[in-house]
XYZ file of C-alpha atoms in Angstrom:
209
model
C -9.060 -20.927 -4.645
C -7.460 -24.043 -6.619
C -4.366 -21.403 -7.351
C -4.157 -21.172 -3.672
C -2.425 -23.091 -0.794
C -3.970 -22.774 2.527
C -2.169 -23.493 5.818
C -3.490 -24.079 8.557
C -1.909 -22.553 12.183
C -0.810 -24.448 15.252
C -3.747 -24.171 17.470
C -6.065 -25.192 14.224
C -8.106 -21.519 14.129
C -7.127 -19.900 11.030
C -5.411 -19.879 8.260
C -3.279 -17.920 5.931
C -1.999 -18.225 2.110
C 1.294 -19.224 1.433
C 1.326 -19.886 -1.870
C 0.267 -19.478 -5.078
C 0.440 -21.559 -8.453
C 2.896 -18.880 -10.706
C 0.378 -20.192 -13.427
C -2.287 -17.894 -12.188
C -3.901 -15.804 -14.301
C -6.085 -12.481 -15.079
C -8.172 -11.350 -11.412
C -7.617 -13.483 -8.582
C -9.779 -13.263 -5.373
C -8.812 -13.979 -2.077
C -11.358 -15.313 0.366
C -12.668 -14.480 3.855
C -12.784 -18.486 5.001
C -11.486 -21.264 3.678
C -12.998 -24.680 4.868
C -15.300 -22.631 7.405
C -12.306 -20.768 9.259
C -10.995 -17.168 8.768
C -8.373 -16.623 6.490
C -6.049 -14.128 8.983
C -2.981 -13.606 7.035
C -0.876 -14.104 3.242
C 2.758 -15.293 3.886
C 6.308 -14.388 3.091
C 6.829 -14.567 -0.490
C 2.910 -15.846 -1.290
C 2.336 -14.759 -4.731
C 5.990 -14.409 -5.810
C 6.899 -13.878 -9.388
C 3.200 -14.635 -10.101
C 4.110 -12.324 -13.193
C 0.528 -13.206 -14.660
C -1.306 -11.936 -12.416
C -3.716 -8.726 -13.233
C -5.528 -7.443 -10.187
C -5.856 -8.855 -6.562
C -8.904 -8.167 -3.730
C -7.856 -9.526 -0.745
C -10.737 -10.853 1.651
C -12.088 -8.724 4.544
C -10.772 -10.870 7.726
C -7.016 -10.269 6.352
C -5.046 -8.414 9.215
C -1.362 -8.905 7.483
C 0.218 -9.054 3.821
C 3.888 -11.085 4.626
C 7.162 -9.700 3.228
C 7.512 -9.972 -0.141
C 4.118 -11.354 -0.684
C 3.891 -9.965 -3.851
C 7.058 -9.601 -5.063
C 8.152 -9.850 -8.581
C 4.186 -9.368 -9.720
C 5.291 -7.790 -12.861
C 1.272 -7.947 -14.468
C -0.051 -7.093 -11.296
C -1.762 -3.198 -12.049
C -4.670 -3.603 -9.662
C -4.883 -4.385 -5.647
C -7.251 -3.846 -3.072
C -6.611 -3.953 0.467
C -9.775 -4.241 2.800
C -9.976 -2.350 6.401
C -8.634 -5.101 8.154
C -5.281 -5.065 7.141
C -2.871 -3.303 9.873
C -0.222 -4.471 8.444
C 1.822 -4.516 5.206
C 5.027 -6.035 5.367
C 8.453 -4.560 4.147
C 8.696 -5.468 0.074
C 5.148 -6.134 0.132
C 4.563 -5.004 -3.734
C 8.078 -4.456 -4.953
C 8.648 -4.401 -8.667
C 4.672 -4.832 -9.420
C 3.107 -2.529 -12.572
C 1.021 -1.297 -10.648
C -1.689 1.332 -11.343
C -4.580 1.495 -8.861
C -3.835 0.697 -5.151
C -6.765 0.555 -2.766
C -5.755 0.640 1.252
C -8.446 0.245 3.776
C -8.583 2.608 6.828
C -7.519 -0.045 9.373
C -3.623 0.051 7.865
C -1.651 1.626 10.652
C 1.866 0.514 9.265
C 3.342 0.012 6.318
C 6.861 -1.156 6.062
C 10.334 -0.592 4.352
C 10.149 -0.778 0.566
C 6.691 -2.143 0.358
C 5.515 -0.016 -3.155
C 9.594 0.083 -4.276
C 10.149 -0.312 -8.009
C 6.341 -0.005 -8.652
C 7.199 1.743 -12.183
C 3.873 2.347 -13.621
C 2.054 3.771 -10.094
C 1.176 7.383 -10.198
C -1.077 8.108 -7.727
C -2.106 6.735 -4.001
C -3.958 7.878 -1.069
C -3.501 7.121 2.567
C -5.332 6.706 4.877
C -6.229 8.662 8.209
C -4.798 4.815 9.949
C -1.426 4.935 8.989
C 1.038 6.422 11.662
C 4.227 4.941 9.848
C 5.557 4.850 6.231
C 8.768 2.497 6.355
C 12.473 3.074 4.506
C 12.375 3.420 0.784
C 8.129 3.274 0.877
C 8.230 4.682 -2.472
C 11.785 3.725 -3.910
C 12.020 4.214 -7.610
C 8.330 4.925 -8.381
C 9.726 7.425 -11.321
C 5.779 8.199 -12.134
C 4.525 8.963 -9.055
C 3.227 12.324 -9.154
C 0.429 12.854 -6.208
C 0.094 10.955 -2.963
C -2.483 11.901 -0.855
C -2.625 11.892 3.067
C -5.970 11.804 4.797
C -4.453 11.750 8.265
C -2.309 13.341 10.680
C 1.409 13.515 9.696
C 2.689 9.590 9.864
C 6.527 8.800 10.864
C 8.461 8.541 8.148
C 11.475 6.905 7.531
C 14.609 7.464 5.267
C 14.484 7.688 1.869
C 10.965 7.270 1.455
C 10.910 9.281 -1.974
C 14.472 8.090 -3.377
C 14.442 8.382 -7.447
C 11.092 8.914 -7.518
C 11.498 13.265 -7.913
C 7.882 13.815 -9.486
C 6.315 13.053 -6.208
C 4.124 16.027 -4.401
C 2.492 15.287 -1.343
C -1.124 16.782 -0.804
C -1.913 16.355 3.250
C -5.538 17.427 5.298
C -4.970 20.810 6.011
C -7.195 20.298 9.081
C -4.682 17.802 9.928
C -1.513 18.191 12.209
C 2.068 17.648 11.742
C 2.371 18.881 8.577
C 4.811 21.392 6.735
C 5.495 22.418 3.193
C 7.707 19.984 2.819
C 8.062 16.073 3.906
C 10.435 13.250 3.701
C 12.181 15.579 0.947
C 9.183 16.227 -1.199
C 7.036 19.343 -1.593
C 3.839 19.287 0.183
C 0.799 21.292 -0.461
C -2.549 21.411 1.736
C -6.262 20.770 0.458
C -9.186 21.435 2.388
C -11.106 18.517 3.130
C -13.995 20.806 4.657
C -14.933 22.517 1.287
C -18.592 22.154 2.058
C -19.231 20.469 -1.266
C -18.009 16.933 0.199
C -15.137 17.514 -3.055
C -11.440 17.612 -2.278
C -10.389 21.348 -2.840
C -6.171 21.746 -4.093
C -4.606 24.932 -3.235
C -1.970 26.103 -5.345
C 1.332 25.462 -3.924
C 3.255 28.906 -3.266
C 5.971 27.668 -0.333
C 3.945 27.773 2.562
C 2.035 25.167 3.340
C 0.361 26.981 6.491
C-alpha cells in the first residue's frame, strides 16, 4: 500500500489508484478498502513503466482497470483480475511479459489493444462475460498459441489477431455464434459437457460444426 496513491472521488465514497512508485518491486497486492472505503477503480496510466513489477492481484471491489494502467510493465508475467471487473480499458497491459492472465467472470468488455505487444503470453481463457474483444486485443502477441472462449461468440473488432499468426481459437461447442474460423484465426470446438468435468479438444479438420 505505501507504493500506492489513493484518490479519493468527488462525493468522498470511494476511491481508486492512480499511481504507483516505479520503484515497486516483486508481487504487489491491491486492496479491497483503503482507509475503510472501497477501492472502485485503477486510473489512466496507474502503474506505468513500473518495469519491476512481477505479478499483480487486484482486490475484489475493482469494477475498472484505466487505459494504459499497466503500460510499459515490462517484468510484469503474472495478473489476476477478480469478478468484479467489467471493464478493461483500451492499452490496459500493452508491452507487459506476461505469462499467466487470470480474468474473472464479471468482465463483459475488454477494449482496443489491451494485451498488445504482450510478447511472452501464450495462452488465455475468456470468460462466458465478455460480449466484446476491442481493435488489436491481441496485437503482436507472436507466442500466443491457444485462447480459449467459455462463452457465446463475443463482438470482435478489427485486427484482433494482427502479427500474432500462431493463434487458434478453441470456443464451447455448446455455445452459439461460432464458426471454424474467427477474427481471421482458425477455430476449433471442445466439448465442455464431456461428463468427466475435463475440457475435451477435438481435432481440427475445417469444420467447426
Amino acid at each position: 500500500v505505501s507504493d500506492l496513491t489513493f484518490t479519493l472521488n468527488s462525493d468522498g465514497t470511494e476511491y481508486s489508484v492512480t499511481d504507483c512508485l516505479t520503484s515497486a518491486s516483486g508481487s504487489l497486492d491491491i486492496p479491497s478498502t483503503y482507509n475503510g472505503l472501497p477501492v472502485t477503480s485503477i486510473g489512466e496510466e496507474a502503474f506505468w513503466a513500473c518495469t519491476d513489477l512481477a505479478s499483480v492481484t487486484i482486490g475484489d471491489g475493482v469494477v475498472s482497470i484505466g487505459y494504459l494502467a499497466f503500460h510499459g510493465c515490462s517484468g510484469l508475467t503474472s495478473i489476476t483480475i477478480p469478478g468484479s471487473v467489467t471493464l478493461i480499458g483500451r492499452n490496459a497491459f500493452y508491452n507487459c511479459g506476461l505469462t499467466s492472465v487470470t480474468i474473472g467472470d464479471g468482465v463483459t468488455s475488454i477494449e482496443e489493444f489491451a494485451f498488445g505487444g504482450c510478447l511472452n503470453l501464450t495462452n488465455i481463457t475468456i470468460p462466458d462475460s465478455v460480449t466484446l474483444i476491442g481493435d488489436r486485443f491481441f496485437e503482436w502477441c507472436p507466442n500466443l498459441t491457444s485462447v480459449t472462449f467459455e462463452g457465446d461468440a463475443p463482438t470482435f473488432g478489427t485486427g484482433v489477431f494482427a502479427n500474432s499468426d500462431s493463434a487458434i481459437i478453441y470456443y464451447d461447442s455448446n455455445r452459439s455464434g461460432w464458426t471454424n474460423t474467427v477474427a481471421g484465426r482458425p477455430a476449433v470446438p471442445y466439448n465442455s459437457n464431456s461428463g468427466s468435468g475435463l475440457i475435451a479438444y477435438y481435432p481440427f479438420n475445417g469444420n467447426a460444426n
